Short mmCIF file of C-alpha atoms and ligand atoms in Angstrom, two decimals:
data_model
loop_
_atom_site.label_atom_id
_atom_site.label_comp_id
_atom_site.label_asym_id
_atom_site.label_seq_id
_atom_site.Cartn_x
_atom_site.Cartn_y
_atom_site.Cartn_z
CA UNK V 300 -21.10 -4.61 24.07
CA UNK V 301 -18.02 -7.18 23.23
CA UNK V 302 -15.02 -7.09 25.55
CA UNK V 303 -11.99 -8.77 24.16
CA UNK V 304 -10.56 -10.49 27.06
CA UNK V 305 -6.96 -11.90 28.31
CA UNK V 306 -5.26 -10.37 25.16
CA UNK V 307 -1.89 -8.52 25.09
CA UNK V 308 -2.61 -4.62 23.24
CA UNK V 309 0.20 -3.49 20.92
CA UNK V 310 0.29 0.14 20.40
CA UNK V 311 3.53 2.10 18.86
CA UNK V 312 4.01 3.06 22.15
CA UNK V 313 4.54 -0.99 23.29
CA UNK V 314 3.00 -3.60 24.50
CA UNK V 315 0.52 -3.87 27.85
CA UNK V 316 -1.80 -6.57 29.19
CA UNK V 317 -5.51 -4.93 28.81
CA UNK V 318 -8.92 -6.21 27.73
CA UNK V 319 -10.59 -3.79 24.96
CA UNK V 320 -14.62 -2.77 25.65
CA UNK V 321 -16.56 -2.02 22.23
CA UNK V 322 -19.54 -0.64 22.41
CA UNK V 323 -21.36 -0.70 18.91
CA UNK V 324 -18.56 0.63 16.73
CA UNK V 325 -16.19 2.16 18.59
CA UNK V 326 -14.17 1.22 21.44
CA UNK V 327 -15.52 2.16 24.52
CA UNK V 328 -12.58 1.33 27.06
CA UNK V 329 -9.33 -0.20 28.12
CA UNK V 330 -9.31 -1.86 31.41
CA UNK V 331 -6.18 -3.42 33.70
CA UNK V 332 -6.48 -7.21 33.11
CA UNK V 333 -9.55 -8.60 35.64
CA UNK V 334 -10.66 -4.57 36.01
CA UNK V 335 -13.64 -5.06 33.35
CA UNK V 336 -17.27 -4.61 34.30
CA UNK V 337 -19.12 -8.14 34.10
CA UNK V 338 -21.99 -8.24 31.65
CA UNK V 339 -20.46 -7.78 28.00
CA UNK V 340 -20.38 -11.13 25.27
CA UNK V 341 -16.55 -11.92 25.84
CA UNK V 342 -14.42 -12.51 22.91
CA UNK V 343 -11.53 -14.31 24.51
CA UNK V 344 -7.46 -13.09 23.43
CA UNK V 345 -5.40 -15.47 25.47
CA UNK V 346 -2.48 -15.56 24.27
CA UNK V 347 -2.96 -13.43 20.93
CA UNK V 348 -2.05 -9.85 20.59
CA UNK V 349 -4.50 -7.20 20.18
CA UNK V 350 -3.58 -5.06 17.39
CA UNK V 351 -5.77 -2.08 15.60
CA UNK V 352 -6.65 -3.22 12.01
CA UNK V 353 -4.60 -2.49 9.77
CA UNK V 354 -4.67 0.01 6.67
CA UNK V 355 -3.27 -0.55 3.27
CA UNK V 356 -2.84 2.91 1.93
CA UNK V 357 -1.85 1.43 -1.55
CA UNK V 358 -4.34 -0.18 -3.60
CA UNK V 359 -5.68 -0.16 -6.97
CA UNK V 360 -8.97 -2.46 -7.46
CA UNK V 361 -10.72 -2.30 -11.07
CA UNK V 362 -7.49 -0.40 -12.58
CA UNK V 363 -7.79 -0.26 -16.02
CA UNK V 364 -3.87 -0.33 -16.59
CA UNK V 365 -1.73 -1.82 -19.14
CA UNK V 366 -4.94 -2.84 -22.12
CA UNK V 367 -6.43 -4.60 -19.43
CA UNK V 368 -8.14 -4.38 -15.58
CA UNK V 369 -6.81 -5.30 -12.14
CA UNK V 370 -8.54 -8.58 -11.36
CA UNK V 371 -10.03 -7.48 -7.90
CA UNK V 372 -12.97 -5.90 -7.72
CA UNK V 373 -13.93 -3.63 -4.69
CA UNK V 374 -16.01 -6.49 -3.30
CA UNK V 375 -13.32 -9.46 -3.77
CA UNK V 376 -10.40 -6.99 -2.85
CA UNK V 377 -11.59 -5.79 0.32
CA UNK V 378 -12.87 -9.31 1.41
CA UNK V 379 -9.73 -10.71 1.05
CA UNK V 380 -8.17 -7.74 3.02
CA UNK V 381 -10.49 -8.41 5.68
CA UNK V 382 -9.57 -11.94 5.86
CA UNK V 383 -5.72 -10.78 6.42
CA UNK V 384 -6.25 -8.08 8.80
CA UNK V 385 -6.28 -5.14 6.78
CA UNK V 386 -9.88 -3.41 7.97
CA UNK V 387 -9.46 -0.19 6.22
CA UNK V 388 -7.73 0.54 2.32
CA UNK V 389 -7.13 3.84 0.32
CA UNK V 390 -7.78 3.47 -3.02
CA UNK V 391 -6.45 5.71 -6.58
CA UNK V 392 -9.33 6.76 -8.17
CA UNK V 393 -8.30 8.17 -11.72
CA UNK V 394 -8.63 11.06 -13.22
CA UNK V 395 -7.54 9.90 -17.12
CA UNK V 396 -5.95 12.53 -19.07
CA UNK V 397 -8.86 14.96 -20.87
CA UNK V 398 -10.83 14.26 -17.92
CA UNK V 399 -12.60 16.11 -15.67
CA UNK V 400 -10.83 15.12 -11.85
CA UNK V 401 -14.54 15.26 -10.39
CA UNK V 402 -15.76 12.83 -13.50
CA UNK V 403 -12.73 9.89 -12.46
CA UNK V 404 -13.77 10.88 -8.61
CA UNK V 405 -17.21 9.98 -9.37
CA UNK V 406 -16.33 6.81 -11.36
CA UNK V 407 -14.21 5.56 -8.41
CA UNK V 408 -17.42 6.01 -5.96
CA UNK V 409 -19.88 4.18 -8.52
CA UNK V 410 -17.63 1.25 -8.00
CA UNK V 411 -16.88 1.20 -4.92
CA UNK V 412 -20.07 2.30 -2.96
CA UNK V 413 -22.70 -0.84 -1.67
CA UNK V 414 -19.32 -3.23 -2.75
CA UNK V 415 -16.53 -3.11 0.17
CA UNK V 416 -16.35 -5.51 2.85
CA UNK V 417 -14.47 -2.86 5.23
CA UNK V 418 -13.92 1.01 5.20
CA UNK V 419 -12.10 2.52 2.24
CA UNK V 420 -10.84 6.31 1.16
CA UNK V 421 -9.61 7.50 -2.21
CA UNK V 422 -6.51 9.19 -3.21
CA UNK V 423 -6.60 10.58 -6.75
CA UNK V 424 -4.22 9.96 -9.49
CA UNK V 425 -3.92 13.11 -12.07
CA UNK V 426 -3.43 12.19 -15.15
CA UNK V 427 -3.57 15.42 -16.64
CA UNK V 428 -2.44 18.89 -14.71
CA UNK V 429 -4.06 21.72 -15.60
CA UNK V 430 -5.51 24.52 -15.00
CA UNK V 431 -8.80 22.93 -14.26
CA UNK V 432 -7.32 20.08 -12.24
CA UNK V 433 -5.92 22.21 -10.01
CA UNK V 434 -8.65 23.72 -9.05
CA UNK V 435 -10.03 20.66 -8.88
CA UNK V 436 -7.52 19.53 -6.08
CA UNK V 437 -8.95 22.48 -3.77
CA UNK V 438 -12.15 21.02 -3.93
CA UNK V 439 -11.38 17.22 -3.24
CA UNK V 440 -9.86 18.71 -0.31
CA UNK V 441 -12.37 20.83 0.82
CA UNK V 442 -15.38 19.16 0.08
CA UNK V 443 -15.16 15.55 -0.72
CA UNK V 444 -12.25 14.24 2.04
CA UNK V 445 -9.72 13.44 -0.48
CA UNK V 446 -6.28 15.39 0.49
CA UNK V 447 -3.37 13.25 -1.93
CA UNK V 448 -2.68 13.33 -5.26
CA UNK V 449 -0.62 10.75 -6.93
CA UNK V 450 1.26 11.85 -10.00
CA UNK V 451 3.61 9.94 -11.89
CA UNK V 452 7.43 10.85 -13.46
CA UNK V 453 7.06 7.81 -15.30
CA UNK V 454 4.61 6.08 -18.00
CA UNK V 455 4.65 8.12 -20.73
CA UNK V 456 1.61 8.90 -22.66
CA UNK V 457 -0.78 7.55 -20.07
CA UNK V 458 -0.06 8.85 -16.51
CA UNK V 459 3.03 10.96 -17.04
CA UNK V 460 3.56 14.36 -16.07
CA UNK V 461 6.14 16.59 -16.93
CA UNK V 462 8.60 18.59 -14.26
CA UNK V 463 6.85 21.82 -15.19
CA UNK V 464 3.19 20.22 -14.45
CA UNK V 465 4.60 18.22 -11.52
CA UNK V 466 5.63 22.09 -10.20
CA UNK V 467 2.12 23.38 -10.37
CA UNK V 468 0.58 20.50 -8.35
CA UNK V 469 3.13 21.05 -5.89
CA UNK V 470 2.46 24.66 -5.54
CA UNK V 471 -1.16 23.73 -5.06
CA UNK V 472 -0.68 21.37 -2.38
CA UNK V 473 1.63 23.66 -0.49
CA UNK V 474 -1.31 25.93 -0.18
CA UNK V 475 -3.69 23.36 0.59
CA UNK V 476 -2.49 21.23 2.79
CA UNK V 477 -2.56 17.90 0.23
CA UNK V 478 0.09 15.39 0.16
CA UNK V 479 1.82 14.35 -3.08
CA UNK V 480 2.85 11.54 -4.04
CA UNK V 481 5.04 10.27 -6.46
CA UNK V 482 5.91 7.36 -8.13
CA UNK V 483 9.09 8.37 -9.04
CA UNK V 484 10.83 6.65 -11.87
CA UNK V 485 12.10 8.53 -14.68
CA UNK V 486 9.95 7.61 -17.48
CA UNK V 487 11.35 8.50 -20.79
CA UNK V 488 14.73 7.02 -19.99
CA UNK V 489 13.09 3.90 -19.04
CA UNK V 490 11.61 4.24 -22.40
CA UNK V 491 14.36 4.54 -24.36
CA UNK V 492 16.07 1.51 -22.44
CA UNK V 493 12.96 -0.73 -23.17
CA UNK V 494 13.02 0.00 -26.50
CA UNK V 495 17.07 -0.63 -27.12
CA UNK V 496 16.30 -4.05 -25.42
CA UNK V 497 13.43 -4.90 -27.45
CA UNK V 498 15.49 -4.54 -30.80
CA UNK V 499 18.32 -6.96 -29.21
CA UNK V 500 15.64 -9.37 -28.83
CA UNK V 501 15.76 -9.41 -25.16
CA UNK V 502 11.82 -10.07 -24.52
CA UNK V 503 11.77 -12.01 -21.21
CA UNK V 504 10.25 -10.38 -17.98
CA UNK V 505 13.61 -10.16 -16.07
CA UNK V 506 14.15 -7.39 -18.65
CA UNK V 507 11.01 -5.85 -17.06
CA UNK V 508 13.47 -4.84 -14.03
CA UNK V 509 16.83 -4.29 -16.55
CA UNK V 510 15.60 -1.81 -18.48
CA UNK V 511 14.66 0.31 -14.79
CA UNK V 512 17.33 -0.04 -13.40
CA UNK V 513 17.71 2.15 -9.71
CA UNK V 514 19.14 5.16 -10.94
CA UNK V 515 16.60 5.82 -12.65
CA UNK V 516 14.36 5.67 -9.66
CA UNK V 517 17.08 7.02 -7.32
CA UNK V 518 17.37 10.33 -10.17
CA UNK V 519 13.70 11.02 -10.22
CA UNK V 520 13.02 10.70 -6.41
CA UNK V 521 15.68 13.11 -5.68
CA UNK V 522 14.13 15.41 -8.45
CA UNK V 523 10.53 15.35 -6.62
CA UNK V 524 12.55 16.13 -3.66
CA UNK V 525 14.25 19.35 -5.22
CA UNK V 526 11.02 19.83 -6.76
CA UNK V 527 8.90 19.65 -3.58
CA UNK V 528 11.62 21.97 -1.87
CA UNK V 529 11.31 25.03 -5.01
CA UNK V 530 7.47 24.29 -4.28
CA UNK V 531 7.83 25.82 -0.03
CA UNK V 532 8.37 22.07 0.93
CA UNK V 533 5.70 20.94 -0.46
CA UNK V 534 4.44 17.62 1.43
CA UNK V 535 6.16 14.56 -0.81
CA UNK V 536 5.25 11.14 0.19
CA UNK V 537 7.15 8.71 -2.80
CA UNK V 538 4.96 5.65 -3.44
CA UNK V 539 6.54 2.27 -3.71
CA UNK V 540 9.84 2.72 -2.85
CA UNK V 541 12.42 -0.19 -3.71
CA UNK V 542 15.41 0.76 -4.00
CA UNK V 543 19.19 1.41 -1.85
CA UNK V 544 19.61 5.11 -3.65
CA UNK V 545 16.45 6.21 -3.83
CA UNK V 546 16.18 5.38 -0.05
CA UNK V 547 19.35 7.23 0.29
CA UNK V 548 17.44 10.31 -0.70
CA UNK V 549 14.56 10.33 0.89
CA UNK V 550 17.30 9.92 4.04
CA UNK V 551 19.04 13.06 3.39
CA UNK V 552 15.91 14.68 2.66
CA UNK V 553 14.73 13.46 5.94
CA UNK V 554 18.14 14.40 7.51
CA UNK V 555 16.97 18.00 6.91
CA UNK V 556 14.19 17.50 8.35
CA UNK V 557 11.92 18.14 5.17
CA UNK V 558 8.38 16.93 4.59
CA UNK V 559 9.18 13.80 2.91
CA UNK V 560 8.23 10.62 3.62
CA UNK V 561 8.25 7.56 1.81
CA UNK V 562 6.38 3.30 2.00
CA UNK V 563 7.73 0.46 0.74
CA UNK V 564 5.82 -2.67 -0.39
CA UNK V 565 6.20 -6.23 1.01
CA UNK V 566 7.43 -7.73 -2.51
CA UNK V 567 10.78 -5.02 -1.95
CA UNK V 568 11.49 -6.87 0.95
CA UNK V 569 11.54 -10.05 0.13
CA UNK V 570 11.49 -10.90 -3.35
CA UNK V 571 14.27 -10.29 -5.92
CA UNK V 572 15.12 -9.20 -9.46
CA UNK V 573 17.01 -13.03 -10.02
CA UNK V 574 14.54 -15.19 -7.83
CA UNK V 575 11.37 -14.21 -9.09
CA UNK V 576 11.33 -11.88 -12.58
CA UNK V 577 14.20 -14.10 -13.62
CA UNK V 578 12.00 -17.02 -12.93
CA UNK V 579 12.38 -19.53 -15.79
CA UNK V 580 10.70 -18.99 -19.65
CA UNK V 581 7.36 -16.55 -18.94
CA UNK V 582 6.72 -17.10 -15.32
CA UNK V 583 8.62 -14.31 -14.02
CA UNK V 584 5.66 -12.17 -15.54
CA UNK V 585 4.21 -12.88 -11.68
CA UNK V 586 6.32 -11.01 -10.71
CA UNK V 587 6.05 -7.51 -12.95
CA UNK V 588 5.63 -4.54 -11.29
CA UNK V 589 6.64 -1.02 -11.26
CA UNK V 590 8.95 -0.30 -9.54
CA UNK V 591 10.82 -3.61 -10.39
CA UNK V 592 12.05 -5.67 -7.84
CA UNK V 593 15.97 -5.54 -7.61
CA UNK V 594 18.84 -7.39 -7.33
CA UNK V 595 19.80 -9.92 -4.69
CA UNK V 596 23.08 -9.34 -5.61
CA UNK V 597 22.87 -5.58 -3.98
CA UNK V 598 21.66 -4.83 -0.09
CA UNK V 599 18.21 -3.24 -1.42
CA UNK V 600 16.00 -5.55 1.23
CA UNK V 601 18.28 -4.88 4.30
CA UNK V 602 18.39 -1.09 3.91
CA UNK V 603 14.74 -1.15 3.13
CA UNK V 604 14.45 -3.67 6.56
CA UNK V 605 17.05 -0.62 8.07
CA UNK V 606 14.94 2.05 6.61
CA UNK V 607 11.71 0.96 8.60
CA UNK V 608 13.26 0.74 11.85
CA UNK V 609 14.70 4.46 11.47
CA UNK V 610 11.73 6.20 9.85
CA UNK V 611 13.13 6.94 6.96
CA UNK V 612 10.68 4.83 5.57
CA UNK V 613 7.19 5.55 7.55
CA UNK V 614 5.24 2.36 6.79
CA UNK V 615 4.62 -0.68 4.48
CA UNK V 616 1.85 -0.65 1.86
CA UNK V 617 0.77 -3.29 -0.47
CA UNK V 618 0.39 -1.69 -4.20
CA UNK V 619 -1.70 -4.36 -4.86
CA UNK V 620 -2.79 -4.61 -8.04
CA UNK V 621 -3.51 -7.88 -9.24
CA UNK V 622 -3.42 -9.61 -12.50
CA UNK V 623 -4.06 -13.30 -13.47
CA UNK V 624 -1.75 -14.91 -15.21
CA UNK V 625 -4.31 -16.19 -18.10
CA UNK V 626 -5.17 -13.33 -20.64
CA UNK V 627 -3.66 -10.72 -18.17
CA UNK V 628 -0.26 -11.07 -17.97
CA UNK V 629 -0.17 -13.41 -20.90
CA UNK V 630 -0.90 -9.98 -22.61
CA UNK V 631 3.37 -9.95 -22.91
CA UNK V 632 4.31 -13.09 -24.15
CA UNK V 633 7.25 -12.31 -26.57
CA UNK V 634 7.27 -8.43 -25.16
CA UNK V 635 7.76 -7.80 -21.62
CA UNK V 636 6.76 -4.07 -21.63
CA UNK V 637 3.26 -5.66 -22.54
CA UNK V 638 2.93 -7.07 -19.49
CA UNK V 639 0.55 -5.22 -17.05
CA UNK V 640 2.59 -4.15 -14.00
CA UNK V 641 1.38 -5.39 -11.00
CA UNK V 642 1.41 -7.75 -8.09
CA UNK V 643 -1.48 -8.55 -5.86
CA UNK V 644 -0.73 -9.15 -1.50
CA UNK V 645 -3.55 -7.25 0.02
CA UNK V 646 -4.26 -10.32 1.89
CA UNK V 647 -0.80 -10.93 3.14
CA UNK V 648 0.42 -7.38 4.66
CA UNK V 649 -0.22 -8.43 8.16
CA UNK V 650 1.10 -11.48 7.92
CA UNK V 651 4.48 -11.09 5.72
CA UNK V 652 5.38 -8.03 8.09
CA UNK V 653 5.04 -10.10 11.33
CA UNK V 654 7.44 -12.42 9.87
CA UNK V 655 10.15 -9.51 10.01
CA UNK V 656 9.01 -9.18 14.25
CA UNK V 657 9.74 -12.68 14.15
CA UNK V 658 13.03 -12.58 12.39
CA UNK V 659 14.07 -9.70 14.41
CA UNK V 660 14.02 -7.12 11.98
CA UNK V 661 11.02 -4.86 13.38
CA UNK V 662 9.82 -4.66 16.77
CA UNK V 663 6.16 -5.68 17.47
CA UNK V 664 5.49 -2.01 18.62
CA UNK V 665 7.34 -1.04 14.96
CA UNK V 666 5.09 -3.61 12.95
CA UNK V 667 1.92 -1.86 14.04
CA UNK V 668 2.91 1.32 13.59
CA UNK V 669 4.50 0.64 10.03
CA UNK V 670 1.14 -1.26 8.89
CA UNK V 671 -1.84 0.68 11.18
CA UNK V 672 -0.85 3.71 13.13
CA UNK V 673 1.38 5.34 10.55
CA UNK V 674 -0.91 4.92 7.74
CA UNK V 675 -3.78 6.85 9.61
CA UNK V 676 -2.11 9.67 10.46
CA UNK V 677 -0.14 9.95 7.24
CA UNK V 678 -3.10 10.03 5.25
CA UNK V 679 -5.88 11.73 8.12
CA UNK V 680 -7.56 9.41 9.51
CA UNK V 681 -6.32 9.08 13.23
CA UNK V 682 -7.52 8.46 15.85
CA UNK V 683 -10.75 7.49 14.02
CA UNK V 684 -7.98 4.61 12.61
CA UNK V 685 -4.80 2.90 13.55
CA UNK V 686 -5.13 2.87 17.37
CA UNK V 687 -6.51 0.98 20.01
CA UNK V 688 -7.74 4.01 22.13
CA UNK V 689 -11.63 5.22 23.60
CA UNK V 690 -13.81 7.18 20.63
CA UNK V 691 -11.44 5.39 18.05
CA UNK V 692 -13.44 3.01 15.33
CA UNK V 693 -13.69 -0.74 16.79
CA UNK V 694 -10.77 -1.89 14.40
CA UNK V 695 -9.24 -5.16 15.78
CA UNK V 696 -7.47 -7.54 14.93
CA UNK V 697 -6.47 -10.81 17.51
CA UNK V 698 -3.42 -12.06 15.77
CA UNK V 699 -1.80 -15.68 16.65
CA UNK V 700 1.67 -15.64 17.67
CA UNK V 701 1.79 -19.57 17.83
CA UNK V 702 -0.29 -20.01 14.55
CA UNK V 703 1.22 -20.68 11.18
CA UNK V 704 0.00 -19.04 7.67
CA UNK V 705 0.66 -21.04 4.33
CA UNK V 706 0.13 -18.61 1.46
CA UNK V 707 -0.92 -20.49 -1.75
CA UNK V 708 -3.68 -20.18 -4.55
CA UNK V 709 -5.36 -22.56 -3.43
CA UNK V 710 -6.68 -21.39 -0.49
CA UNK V 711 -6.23 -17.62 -1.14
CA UNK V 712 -9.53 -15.26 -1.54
CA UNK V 713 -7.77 -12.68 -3.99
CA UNK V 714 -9.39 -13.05 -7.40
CA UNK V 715 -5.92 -13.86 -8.63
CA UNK V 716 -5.09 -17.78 -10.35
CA UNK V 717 -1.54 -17.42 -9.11
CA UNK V 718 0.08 -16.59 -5.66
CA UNK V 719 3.34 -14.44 -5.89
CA UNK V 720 4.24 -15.78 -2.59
CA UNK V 721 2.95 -19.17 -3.26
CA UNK V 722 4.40 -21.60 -0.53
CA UNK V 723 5.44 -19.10 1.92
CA UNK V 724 5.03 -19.62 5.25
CA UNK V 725 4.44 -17.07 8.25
CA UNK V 726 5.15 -17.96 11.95
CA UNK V 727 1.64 -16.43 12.96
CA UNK V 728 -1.76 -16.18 12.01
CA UNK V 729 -4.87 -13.84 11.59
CA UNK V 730 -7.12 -15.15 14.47
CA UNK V 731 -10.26 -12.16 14.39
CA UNK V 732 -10.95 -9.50 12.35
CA UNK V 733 -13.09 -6.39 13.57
CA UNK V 734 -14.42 -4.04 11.35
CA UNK V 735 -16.28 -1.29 13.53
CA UNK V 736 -17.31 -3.54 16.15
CA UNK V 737 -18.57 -6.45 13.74
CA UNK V 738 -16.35 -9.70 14.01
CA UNK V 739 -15.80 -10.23 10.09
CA UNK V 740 -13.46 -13.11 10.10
CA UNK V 741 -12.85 -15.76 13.22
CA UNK V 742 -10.28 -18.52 12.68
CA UNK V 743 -10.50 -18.79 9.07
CA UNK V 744 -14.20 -18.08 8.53
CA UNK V 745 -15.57 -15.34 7.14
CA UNK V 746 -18.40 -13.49 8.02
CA UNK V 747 -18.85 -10.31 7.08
CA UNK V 748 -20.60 -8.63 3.97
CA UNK V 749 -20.29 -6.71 1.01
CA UNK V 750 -21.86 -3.21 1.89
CA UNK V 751 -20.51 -2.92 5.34
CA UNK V 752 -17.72 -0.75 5.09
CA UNK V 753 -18.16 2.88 4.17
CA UNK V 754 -16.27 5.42 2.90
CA UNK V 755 -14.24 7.59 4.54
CA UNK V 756 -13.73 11.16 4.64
CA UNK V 757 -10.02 11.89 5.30
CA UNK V 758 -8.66 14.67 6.56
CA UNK V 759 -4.83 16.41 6.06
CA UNK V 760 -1.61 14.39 7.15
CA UNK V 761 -0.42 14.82 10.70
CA UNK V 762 2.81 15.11 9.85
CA UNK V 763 3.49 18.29 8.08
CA UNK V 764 5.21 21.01 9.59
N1 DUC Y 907 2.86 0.08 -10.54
C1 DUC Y 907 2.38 -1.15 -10.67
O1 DUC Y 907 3.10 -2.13 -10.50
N2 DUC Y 907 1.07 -1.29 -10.99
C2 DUC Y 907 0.17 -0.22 -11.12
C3 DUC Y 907 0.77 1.10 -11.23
C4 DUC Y 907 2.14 1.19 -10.76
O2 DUC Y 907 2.66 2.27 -10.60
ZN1 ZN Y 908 3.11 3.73 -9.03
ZN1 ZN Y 909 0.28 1.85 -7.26
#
């Protein structure tokens, strides 16, 4: 037995004074401060708040994307995680196009399984919709605890599917209870952009984020929408949101009161189109990702910032999905497009969103629910996750309120040689992480292992209607 002692608990419901009892694994009790039987080893929380771990619902470890492989495996991925607070990810396992769904299900497992440092689930990308995959999709949700699907309006020739397949999954999921998700950016335009830019020579990486620019992203998430609405309101969750009028229509969608719901990332909130991707000669390649980041020069981060607080955008996920810099991302020297999208911060979720609590543009009871609570009952797995409640998983994290974070590559544990928030600083730190009762990481040091987390069965979304 542990009891975590003198801490203040943050729950989306607020914040109280209460010291947590685990027992094994799970939490066994919350007691009024000074109300807690004698006996159990004390881990003491003056002063830090008690949060549940948090959940990054958006990672891709070991993706082959782009002629190359995100950098972090399962093992350094979820370490790193760990370190920041995150106790529990969902991964995309792939189903390539030609593939059998079960075949990309089972290649996901072999790499994961004996590898994570903390609790993990799959989603599963469709690369191909058929009429095999979609039988496919009542299986994963019957049988093997997998209930989204991520498709993709954009990437031609390698994830895309067309309106007509993007229908049929729908369909499917109405009846089964899956979520969809989209990344929603209309691909063949984009194409047709990239390749008018190419032949005026414009190769550098802003051009990355010119040639998508937000109506393109805005036009295809309203098109899932009217999609998922021809498909019985099909449950649409759109990945990776970034910008002002594609928010705008998951609002009015929302307005309506339709099953849609969408994340943003931490790099949408902060970073920009100018300060980063237009970074002088290649080094805006750090900074590649789909979707792009946008303009300073529009109010994309403050509706995003505005879009949290209301609920129109239900939580904050990562997309991490790293690349190094050296014979990654180098891959598009001289041709943006050949640089593999991505942008690794799996380590920094907790952390970068606090920041907004402390710059007043979430609420503490807000920032767990965007990064923990919301997560696990978006994607079923509440109250097992996300809460700090009896018979829930002994999740915890004791974060700092008076500590400071430095991010940098240096001292990083992302198997990344660059930082794309190198130099930023947080006003807070991670103190403890617990991962089902074990302490994993205490003031800097880690301690857990590879082979302790497990995967997770998950079950349907709460918050379909
Ligand atoms: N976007 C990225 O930036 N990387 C991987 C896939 C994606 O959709
Ligand atoms: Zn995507
Ligand atoms: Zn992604």
């Amino acid at each position: 037995m542990k009891l975590i002692k003198g801490g203040t608990v943050i729950s989306p419901s607020g914040a109280s004074k209460a010291d947590v009892l685990i027992d094994g694994e799970t939490i066994a009790a919350l007691y009024a401060p000074g109300q807690a039987p004698d006996g159990p080893e004390v881990i003491d929380a003056t002063g830090k708040y008690v949060i549940p771990g948090a959940i990054d619902a958006h990672t891709h470890m070991q993706l082959p994307f782009g002629g190359t492989a995100a950098s972090d495996t399962f093992d350094t991925g979820t370490r790193a995680a760990a370190i920041g607070g995150t106790t529990t990810i969902i991964d995309f396992a792939v189903q390539r196009t030609g593939e059998v769904v079960q075949d990309g299900l089972a290649a996901w497992h072999a790499k994961a399984a004996g590898n994570c440092h903390i609790d993990y689930a799959f989603h599963m990308i469709l690369g191909g919709v058929d009429d095999d995959s979609l039988k496919a999709m009542d299986q994963l949700v019957t049988d093997e605890g997998v209930t989204s699907f991520k498709l993709f309006m954009a990437y031609p020739g390698v994830f895309y599917s067309d309106d007509g397949q993007i229908l049929r999954a729908m369909q499917k999921a109405r009846g089964n209870g899956a979520m969809i998700m989209m990344h929603a950016e209309n691909g063949p335009a984009i194409d047709v952009l990239v390749k008018q830019a190419l032949e005026r020579g414009e190769t550098d990486p802003i051009f990355h984020g010119l040639t998508r620019p937000q109506e393109l992203e805005a036009e295809a998430t309203s098109r899932a929408i009217w999609l998922a609405s021809v498909a019985a309101d099909c449950p649409l969750y759109i990945v990776h949101l970034s910008a002002s009028k594609a928010l705008e229509q998951v609002a009015a969608a929302r307005d309506l009161g339709r099953n849609v719901f969408a994340e943003t990332c931490p790099q949408y909130l902060y970073l920009t189109l100018e300060d980063q991707l237009g970074a002088p000669g290649f080094e805006g390649a750090k900074w590649v990702c789909s979707t792009p980041l946008r303009s300073k020069h529009e109010n994309h981060r403050a509706d995003l910032w505005r879009g949290l607080r209301t609920n129109d955008l239900a939580m904050v996920s990562t997309d991490h999905c790293p690349f190094c810099m050296k014979d990654q991302k180098e891959l598009g020297v001289g041709d943006f497009s050949k640089i593999p999208n991505g942008i690794g911060s799996v380590e920094h979720r907790v952390d970068l969103l606090y920041q907004g609590v402390v710059d007043g543009k979430l609420s503490l009871a807000r920032w767990v629910e965007t990064i923990a609570t919301t997560p696990a009952r978006m994607f079923g797995l509440y109250p097992k996750k996300g809460i700090i409640a009896p018979g829930s998983d002994a999740d915890i994290v004791l974060y700092d309120p008076n500590g400071r974070t430095r991010i940098s590559v240096e001292t990083h544990h992302m198997n990344m040689d660059y930082s794309a928030w190198e130099g930023w600083e947080i006003d807070g730190s991670v103190d403890t992480v617990i991962s089902r009762g074990s302490v994993v990481a205490r003031g800097g040091d880690y301690t857990g292992h590879a082979g302790h987390g497990r995967f997770l069965k998950r079950g349907l979304s709460e918050y379909l209607i």
